[in-house]
XYZ file of C-alpha atoms in Angstrom:
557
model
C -43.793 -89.042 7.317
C -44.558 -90.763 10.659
C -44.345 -94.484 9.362
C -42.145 -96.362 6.901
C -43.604 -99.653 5.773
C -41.781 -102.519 4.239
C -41.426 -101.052 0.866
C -40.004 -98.034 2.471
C -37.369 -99.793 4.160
C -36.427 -101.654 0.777
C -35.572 -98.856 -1.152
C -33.966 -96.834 2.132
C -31.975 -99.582 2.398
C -31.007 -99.893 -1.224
C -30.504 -96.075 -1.082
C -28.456 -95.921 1.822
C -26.161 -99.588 0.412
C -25.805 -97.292 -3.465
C -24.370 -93.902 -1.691
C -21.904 -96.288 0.122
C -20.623 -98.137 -3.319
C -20.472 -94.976 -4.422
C -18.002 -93.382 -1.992
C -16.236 -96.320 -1.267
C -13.177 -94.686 -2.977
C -13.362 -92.142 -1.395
C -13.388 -93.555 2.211
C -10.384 -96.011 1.440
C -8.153 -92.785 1.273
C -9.202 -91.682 5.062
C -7.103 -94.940 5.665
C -4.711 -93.719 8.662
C -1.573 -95.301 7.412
C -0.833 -93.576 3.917
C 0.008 -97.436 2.870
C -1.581 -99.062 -1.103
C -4.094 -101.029 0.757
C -6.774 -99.198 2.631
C -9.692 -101.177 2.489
C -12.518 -99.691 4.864
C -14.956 -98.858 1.869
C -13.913 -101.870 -0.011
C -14.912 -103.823 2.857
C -18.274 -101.543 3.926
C -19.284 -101.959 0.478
C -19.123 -105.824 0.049
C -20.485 -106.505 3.276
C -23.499 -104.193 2.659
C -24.177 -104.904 -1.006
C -23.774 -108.276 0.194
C -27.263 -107.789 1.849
C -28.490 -105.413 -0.723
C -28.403 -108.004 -3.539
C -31.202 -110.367 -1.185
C -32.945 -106.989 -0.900
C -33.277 -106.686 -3.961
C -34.440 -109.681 -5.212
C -37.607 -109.560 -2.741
C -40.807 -108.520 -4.926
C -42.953 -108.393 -1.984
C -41.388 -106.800 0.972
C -42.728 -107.625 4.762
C -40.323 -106.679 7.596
C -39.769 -110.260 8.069
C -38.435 -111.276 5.010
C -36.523 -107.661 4.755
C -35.001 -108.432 8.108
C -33.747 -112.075 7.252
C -32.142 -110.491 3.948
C -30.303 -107.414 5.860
C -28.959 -109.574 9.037
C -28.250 -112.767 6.964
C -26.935 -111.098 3.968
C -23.947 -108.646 5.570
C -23.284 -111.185 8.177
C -22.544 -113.743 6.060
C -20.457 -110.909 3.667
C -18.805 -109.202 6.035
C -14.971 -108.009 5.179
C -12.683 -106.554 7.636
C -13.320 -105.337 10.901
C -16.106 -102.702 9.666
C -17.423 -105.018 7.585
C -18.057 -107.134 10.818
C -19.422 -103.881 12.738
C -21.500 -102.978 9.982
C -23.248 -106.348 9.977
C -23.457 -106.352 13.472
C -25.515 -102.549 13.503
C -27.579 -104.318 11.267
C -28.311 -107.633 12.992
C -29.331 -106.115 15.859
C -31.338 -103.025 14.383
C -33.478 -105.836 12.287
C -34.121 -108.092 15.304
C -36.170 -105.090 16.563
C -38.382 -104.556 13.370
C -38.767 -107.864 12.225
C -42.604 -108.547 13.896
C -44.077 -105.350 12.728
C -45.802 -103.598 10.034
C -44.518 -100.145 9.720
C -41.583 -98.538 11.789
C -41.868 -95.416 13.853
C -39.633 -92.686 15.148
C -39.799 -94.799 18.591
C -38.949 -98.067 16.524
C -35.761 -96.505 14.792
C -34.382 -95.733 18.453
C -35.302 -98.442 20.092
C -33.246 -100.427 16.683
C -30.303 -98.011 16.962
C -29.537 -99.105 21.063
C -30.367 -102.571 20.260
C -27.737 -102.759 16.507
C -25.165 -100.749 18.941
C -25.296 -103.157 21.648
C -25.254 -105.765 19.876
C -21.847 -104.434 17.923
C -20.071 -103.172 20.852
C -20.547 -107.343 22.280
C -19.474 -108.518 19.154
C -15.839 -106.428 19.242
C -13.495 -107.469 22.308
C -12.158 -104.481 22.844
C -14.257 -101.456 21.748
C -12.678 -98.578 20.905
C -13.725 -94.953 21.250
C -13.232 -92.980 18.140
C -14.347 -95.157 15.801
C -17.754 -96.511 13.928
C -18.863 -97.895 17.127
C -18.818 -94.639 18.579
C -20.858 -92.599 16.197
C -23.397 -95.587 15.988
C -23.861 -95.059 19.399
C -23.853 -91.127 19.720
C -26.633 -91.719 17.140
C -28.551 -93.888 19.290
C -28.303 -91.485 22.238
C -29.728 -88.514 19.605
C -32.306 -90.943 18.494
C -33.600 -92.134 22.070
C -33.246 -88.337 23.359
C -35.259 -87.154 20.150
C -38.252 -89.611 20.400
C -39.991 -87.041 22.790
C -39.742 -84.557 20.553
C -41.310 -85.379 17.377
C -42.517 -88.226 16.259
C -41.791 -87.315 12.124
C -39.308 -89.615 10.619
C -37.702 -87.480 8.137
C -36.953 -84.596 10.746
C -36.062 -87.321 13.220
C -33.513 -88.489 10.691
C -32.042 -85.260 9.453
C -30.939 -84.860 13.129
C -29.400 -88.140 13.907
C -27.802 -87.663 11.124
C -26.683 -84.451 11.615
C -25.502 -85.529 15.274
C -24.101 -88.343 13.572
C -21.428 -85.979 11.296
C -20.964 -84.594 15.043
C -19.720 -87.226 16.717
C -17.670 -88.130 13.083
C -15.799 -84.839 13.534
C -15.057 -85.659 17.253
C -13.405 -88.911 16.376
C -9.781 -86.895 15.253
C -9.653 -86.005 19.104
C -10.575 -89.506 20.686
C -8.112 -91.487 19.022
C -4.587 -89.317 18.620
C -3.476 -91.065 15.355
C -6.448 -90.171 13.698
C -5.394 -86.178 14.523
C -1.675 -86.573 13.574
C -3.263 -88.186 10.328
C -5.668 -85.298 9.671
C -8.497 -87.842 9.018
C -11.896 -88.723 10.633
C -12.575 -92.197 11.271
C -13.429 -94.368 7.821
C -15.586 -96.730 9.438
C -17.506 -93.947 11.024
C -17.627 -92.073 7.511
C -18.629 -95.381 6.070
C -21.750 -95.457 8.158
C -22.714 -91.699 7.948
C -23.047 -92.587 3.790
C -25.193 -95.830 4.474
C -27.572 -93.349 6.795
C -27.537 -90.557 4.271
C -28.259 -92.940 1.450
C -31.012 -93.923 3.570
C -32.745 -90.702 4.025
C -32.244 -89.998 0.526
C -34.183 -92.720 -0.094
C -36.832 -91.814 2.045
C -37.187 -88.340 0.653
C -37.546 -90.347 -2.593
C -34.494 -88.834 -4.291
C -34.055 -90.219 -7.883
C -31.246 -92.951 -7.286
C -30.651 -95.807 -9.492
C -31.573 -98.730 -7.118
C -29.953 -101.099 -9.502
C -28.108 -104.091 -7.295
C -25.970 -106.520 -9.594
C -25.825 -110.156 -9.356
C -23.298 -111.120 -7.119
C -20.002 -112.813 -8.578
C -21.870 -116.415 -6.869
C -25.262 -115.692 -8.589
C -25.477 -118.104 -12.040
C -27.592 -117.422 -14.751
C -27.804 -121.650 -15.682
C -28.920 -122.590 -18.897
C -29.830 -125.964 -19.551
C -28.442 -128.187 -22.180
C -30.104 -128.108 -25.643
C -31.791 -124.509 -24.759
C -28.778 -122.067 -25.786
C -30.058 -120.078 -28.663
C -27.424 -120.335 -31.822
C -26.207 -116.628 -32.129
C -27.665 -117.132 -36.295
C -31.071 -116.846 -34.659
C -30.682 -113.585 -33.265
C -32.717 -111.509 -35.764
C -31.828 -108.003 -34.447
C -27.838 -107.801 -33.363
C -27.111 -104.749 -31.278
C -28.513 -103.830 -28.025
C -28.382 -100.069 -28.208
C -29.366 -97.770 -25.185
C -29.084 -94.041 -24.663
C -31.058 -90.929 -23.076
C -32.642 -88.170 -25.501
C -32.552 -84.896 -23.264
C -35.581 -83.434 -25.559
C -34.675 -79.949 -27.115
C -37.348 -79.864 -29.773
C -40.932 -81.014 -30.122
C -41.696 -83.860 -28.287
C -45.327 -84.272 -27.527
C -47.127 -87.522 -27.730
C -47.774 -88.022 -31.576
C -43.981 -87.751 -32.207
C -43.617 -90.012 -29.093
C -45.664 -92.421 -31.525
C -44.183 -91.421 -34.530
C -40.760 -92.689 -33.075
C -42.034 -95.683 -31.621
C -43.733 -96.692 -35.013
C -39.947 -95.823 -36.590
C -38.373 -98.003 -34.026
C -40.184 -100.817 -34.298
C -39.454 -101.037 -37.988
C -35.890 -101.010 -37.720
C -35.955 -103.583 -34.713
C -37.696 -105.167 -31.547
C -37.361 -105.613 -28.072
C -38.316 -101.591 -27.586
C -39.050 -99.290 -24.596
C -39.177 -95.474 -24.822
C -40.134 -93.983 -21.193
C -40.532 -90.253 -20.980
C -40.117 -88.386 -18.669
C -40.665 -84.864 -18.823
C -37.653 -83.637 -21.261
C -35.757 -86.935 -20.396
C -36.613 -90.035 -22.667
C -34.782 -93.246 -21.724
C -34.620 -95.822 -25.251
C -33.612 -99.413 -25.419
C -34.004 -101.424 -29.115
C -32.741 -104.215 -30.098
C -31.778 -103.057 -33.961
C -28.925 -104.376 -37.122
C -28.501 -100.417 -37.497
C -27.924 -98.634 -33.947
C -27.129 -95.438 -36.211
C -30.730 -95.279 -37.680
C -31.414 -94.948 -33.841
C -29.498 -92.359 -33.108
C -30.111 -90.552 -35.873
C -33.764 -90.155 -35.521
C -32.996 -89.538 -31.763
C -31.273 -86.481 -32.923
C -33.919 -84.661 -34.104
C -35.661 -84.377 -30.459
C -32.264 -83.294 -28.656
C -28.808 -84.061 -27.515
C -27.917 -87.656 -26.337
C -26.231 -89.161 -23.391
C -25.168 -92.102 -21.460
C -24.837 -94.191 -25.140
C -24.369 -98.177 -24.907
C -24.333 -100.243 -27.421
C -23.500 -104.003 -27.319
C -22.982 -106.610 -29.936
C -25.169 -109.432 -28.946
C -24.341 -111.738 -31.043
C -20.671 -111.586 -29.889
C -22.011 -111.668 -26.042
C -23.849 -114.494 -27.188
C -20.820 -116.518 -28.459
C -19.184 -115.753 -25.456
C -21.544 -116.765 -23.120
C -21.464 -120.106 -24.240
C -17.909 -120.019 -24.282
C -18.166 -119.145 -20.709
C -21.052 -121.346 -19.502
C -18.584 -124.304 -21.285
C -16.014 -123.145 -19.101
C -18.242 -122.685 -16.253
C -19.426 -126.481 -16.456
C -15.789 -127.784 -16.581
C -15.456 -126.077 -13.551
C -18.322 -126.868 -11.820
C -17.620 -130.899 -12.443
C -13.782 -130.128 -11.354
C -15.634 -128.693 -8.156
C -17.911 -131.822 -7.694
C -14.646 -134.371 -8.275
C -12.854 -132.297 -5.445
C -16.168 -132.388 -3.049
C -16.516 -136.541 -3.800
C -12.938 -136.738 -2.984
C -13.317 -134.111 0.029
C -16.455 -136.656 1.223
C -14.593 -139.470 0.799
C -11.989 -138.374 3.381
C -11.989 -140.040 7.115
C -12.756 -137.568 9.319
C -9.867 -136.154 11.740
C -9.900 -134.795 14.920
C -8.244 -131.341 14.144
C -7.852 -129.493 11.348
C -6.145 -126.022 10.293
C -7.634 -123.261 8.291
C -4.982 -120.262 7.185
C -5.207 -117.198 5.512
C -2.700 -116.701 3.004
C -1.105 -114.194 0.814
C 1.000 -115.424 -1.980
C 1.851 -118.440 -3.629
C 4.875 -118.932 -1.613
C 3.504 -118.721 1.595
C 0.633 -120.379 0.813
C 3.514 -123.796 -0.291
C 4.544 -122.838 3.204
C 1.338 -123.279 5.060
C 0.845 -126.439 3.135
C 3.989 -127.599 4.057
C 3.695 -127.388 7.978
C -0.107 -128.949 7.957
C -2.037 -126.346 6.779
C -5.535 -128.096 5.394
C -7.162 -125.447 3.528
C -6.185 -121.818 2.533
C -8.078 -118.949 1.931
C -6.270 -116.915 -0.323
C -7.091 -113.075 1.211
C -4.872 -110.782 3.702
C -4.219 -107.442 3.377
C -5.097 -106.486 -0.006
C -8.409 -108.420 0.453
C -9.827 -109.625 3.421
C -12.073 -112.814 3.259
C -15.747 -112.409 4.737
C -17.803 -114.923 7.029
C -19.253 -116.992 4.020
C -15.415 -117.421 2.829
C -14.284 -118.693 6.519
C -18.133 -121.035 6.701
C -17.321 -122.244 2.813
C -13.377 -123.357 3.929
C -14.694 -125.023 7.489
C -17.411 -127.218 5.350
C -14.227 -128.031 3.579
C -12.266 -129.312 6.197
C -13.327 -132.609 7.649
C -11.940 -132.233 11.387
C -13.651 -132.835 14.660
C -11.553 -129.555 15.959
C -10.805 -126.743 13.371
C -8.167 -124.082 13.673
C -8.494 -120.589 12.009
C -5.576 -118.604 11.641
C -6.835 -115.280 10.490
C -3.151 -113.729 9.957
C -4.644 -110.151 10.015
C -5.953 -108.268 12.719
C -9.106 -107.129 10.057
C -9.886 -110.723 9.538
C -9.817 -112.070 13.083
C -13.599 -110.883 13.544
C -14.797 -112.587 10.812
C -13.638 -115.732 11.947
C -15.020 -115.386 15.429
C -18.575 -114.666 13.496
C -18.243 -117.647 10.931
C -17.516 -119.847 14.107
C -20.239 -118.873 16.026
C -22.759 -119.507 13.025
C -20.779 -123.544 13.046
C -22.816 -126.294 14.882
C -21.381 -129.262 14.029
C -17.613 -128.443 14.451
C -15.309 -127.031 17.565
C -13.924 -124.011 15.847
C -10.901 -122.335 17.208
C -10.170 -118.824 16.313
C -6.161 -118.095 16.507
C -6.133 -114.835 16.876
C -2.797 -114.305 14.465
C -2.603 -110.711 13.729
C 0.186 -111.307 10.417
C 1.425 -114.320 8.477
C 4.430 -115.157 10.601
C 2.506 -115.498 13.377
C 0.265 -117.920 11.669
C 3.221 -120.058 11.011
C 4.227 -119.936 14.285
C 1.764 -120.928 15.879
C 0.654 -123.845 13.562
C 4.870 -125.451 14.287
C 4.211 -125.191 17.553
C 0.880 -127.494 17.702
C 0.577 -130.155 19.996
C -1.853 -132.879 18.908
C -1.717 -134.664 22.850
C -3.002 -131.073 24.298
C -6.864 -130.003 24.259
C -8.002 -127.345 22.283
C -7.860 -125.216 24.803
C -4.562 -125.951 25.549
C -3.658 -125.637 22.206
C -5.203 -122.179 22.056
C -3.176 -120.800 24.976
C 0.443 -122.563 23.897
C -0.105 -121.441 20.384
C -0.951 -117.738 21.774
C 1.748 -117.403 23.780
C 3.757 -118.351 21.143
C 2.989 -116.102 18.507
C 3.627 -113.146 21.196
C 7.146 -114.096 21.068
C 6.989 -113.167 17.155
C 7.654 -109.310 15.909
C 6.625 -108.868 12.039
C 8.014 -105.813 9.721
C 5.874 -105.179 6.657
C 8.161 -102.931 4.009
C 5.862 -101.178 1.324
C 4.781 -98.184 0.079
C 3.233 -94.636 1.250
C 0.213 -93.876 -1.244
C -0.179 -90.129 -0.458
C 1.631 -87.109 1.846
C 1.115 -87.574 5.813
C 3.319 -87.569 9.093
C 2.621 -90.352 11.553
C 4.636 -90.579 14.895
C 5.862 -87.224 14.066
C 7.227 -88.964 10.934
C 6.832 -87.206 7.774
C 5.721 -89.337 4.670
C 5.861 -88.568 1.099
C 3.863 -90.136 -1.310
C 6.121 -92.623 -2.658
C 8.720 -93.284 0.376
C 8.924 -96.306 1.102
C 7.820 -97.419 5.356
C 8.502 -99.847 8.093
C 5.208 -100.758 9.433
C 6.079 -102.729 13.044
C 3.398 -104.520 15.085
C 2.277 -100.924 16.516
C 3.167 -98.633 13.883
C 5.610 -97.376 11.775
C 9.132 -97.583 12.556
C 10.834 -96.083 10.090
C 10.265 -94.208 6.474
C 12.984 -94.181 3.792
C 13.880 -93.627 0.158
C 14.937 -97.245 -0.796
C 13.242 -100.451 -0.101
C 17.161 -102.311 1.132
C 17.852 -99.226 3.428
C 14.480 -99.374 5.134
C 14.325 -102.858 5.274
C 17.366 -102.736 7.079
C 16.479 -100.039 9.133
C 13.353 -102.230 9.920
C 15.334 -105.191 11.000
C 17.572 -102.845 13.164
C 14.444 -101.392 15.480
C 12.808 -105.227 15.868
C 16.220 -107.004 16.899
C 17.107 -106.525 20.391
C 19.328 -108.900 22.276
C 16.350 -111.717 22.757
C 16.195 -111.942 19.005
C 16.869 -115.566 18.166
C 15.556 -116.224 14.707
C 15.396 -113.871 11.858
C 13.027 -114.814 8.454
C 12.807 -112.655 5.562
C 10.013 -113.422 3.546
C 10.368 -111.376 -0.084
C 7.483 -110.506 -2.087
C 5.885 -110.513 -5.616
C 7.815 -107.544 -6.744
C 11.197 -108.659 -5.717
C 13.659 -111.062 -7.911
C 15.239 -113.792 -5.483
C 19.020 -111.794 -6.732
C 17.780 -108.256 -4.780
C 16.905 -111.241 -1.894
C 19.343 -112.589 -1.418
C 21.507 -109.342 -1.805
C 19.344 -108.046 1.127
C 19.777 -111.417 2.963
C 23.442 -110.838 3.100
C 23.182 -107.277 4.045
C 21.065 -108.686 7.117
C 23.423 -111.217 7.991
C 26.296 -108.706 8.856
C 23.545 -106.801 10.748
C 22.648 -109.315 12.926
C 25.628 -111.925 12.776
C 24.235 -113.459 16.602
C 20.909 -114.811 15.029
C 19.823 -117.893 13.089
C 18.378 -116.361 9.550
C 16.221 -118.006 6.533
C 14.938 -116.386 3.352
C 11.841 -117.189 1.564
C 9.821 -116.334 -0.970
C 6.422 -115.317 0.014
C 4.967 -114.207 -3.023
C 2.607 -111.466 -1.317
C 1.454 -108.133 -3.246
C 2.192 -104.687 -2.129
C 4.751 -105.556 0.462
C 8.133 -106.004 -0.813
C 8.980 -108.018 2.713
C 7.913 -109.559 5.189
C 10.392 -109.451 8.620
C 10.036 -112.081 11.283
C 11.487 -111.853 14.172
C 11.701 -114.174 17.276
């Protein structure tokens, strides 16, 4: 193979987005801290089905219109930091194919330099060890290979083989990674989009089947809905006949001719000794009876339209309420003066979100650590603030990159990124705004503020590990501090307290304890008073912050 045209790419890149989904699991557990919420494939996986779904939908792929779906689609649903990276590879790989006609081995290297440069500029800090590095030992294999053959498929088996290279590498770049006994997810994340790809390319039976995204409607106008009485034939009914017997074309008939008499809507596809079935039929046994006779069965589905149906219209009734709830709120949100500064915040429970309300706080994006928000989240809450100036506190240091992207895709607004790496931080450095100052002022006073602020997360460890020469049972409960974790325990009061004990020095001034989902206010306030007599010197407050997974939240300042 020495080109790929545009329907090439489409189903590469549908190959490549399906192995991802479908080790997305699987990646989440090469998380480095053993804690309930490791999110790399979560986040890969949104971000590139994000793209995959626009893919999808095209029924007459150019390179153009590929292009615009791949770079617009995972940039505007990128999650997390990899998410960003991902979207980034992408951007820049489809600015290089976008005018042409078919791709070439010199095309793919030319698009893997350009997608890694263009994702090293978009992260502040690279660092080694991680997806950006095996996207760019790729592109080094890829530019060094172009001499050397100019077939795609052998061109691809070795940057790809290079690729799981540089993966195994990444243990001994970045130390933590070694002492976790884990490769880099990110970099794992990408080796399963790019042998997805080439799976697709070799033209590997995959199911290339992208689902409608949460956003995508199926509207049905008023007066159309058919009643669920008019539905003649009631039960969708699927399945695969592995064919043991005699199965030639006249029986092929024979059972279509049976089919249709016991239903409609019917396709039979054979395929060698596979045959797929769908009928719509009042009997699904009569089906799967006369199935029998050719051979075993699998992969069996049967659904009750009629009940879908009446549910469907419960749901598009619901869905309507909602939608005129939503156009209320926008004519309100429209009627609103505009203001010179407003304040986006991530938040993570119900508590803290009353919090970030409370201190000025104009529109929350309900995310953090268990799931982090992508671009289109942080461009749909800045549409929803009406300020001249907006402020986005990301709270996590996953979600601070996909801020920085939604504000650089903004026109119309001044968008500040506050680069708050945890909740308290976000608080901390909304009190201490100063409407008189510029935003660049503000940035820098709001900054240095928040680097007065240590944050304790207390949760749980999700598997066996040692960390900081720390060994970590599945089930112990941890200290996570701002640079890793500083202690491991059997009881969530004990480490807590333990916590508290390695962030307070003598500059501690304030103390907040922010309890979570899990915990009553009684074991609280219990723990409250426990933390009083350990630090008797400092100011204290307890609140509820409502957030999953993390039974507290310790500030410290």
């Amino acid at each position: 193979m020495n080109t790929i045209d545009a329907k090439d790419l489409q189903k590469a890149f549908l190959a490549g987005a399906k192995n991802l989904e479908a080790k997305k699991e699987w990646i989440n557990e090469l998380n480095v801290f053993p804690v309930p919420d490791g999110d790399t494939g979560t986040n890969m996986t949104m971000t590139i089905m994000s793209a995959a779904r626009e893919v999808a939908a095209i029924e007459n792929p150019t390179m153009e219109n590929l292009a615009k779906a791949i770079s617009s689609g995972s940039l505007r649903g990128a999650r997390g930091n990899s998410g960003v990276i991902l979207s980034q590879l992408f951007r820049g790989f489809t600015k290089e194919i976008k005018k042409l006609d078919v791709i070439t081995t010199t095309t793919l290297a030319n698009a893997f330099v350009r997608g890694t440069e263009t994702a090293y500029k978009a992260v502040m800090k690279p660092k080694e060890g991680t997806i950006l590095t095996v996207a760019k030992g790729m592109a080094d294999k890829a530019v060094e290979l172009v001499t050397e053959t100019e077939d795609i498929l052998e061109f691809a088996d070795k940057v790809i083989a290079h690729g799981d290279y540089v993966l195994s590498q990444t243990p001994q770049m970045l130390p933590i990674l070694k002492q976790a006994g884990v490769v880099d997810s990110g970099g794992q994340g990408l080796m399963q989009v790019m042998k997805g790809c080439l799976d697709g390319l070799l033209g590997k039976e995959i199911d290339l089947t992208v689902e409608a995204g949460p956003s995508a409607e199926i509207s049905v106008s008023e007066g159309a809905a058919v009643e669920a009485a008019d539905i003649k034939f009631g039960y969708c009914t699927e399945f695969i006949i592995n064919v043991e017997n005699t199965y030639d074309e006249r029986e092929e008939r024979a059972f279509k001719d049976y089919l249709e008499s016991i239903g409609d809507s019917i396709v039979v596809v054979s395929d060698d000794d596979v045959v797929k079935v769908h009928v719509h039929t009042n009997d699904p046994g009569l089906a799967i009876q006369k199935a029998l006779t050719y051979g075993s069965l699998s992969r069996m589905k049967i659904d009750n339209m009629r009940e879908e149906h009446q549910e469907r219209l419960i749901q598009d009734a619901e869905k309507k309420a909602a939608r005129k709830k939503e156009e209320d709120a926008i004519e309100q949100e429209l009627s609103e003066p505009q203001k010179p500064y407003g304040f986006i915040a991530v938040s993570i429970g119900e508590g803290f979100g009353e919090i970030f309300n409370g201190i000025g706080a104009d529109y929350l994006i309900e995310g953090g650590q268990t799931m982090n928000p992508s671009t289109e989240d942080m461009l749909n809450a800045i549409d929803h603030v009406h300020g001249d100036t907006i402020y986005i506190l990301p709270n996590n240091s996953n979600i601070i990159l996909a801020a920085q992207q939604a504000a650089s895709l903004v026109e119309d607004k001044h968008i500040v990124v506050v680069p708050s790496k945890t909740v308290p931080q976000g608080i901390t450095a909304i009190i201490n705004f100063v409407p008189d100052l510029s935003p660049e002022e503000n940035l820098e006073v709001m900054t240095e503020e928040m680097g007065r602020v240590k944050t304790g997360q207390i949760t749980y460890a999700v598997r066996d590990t040692v960390i900081d020469d720390k060994e970590i049972r599945q089930g112990d409960i941890m200290g996570l501090g701002d640079h890793g974790i500083l202690c491991v325990g059997k009881s969530v009061k004990e480490t807590a307290l333990n916590t508290l004990k390695a962030m307070a020095d003598e500059n501690a001034e304030l103390i907040t304890i922010y309890y979570g989902a899990d915990i009553s206010r009684e074991t609280a306030e219990n723990l409250f008073e426990a933390a009083k007599e350990l630090c008797p010197d400092c100011e204290m407050e307890l609140h509820s912050g409502g957030q999953p997974i993390y039974y507290y939240l310790i500030s410290v300042e």
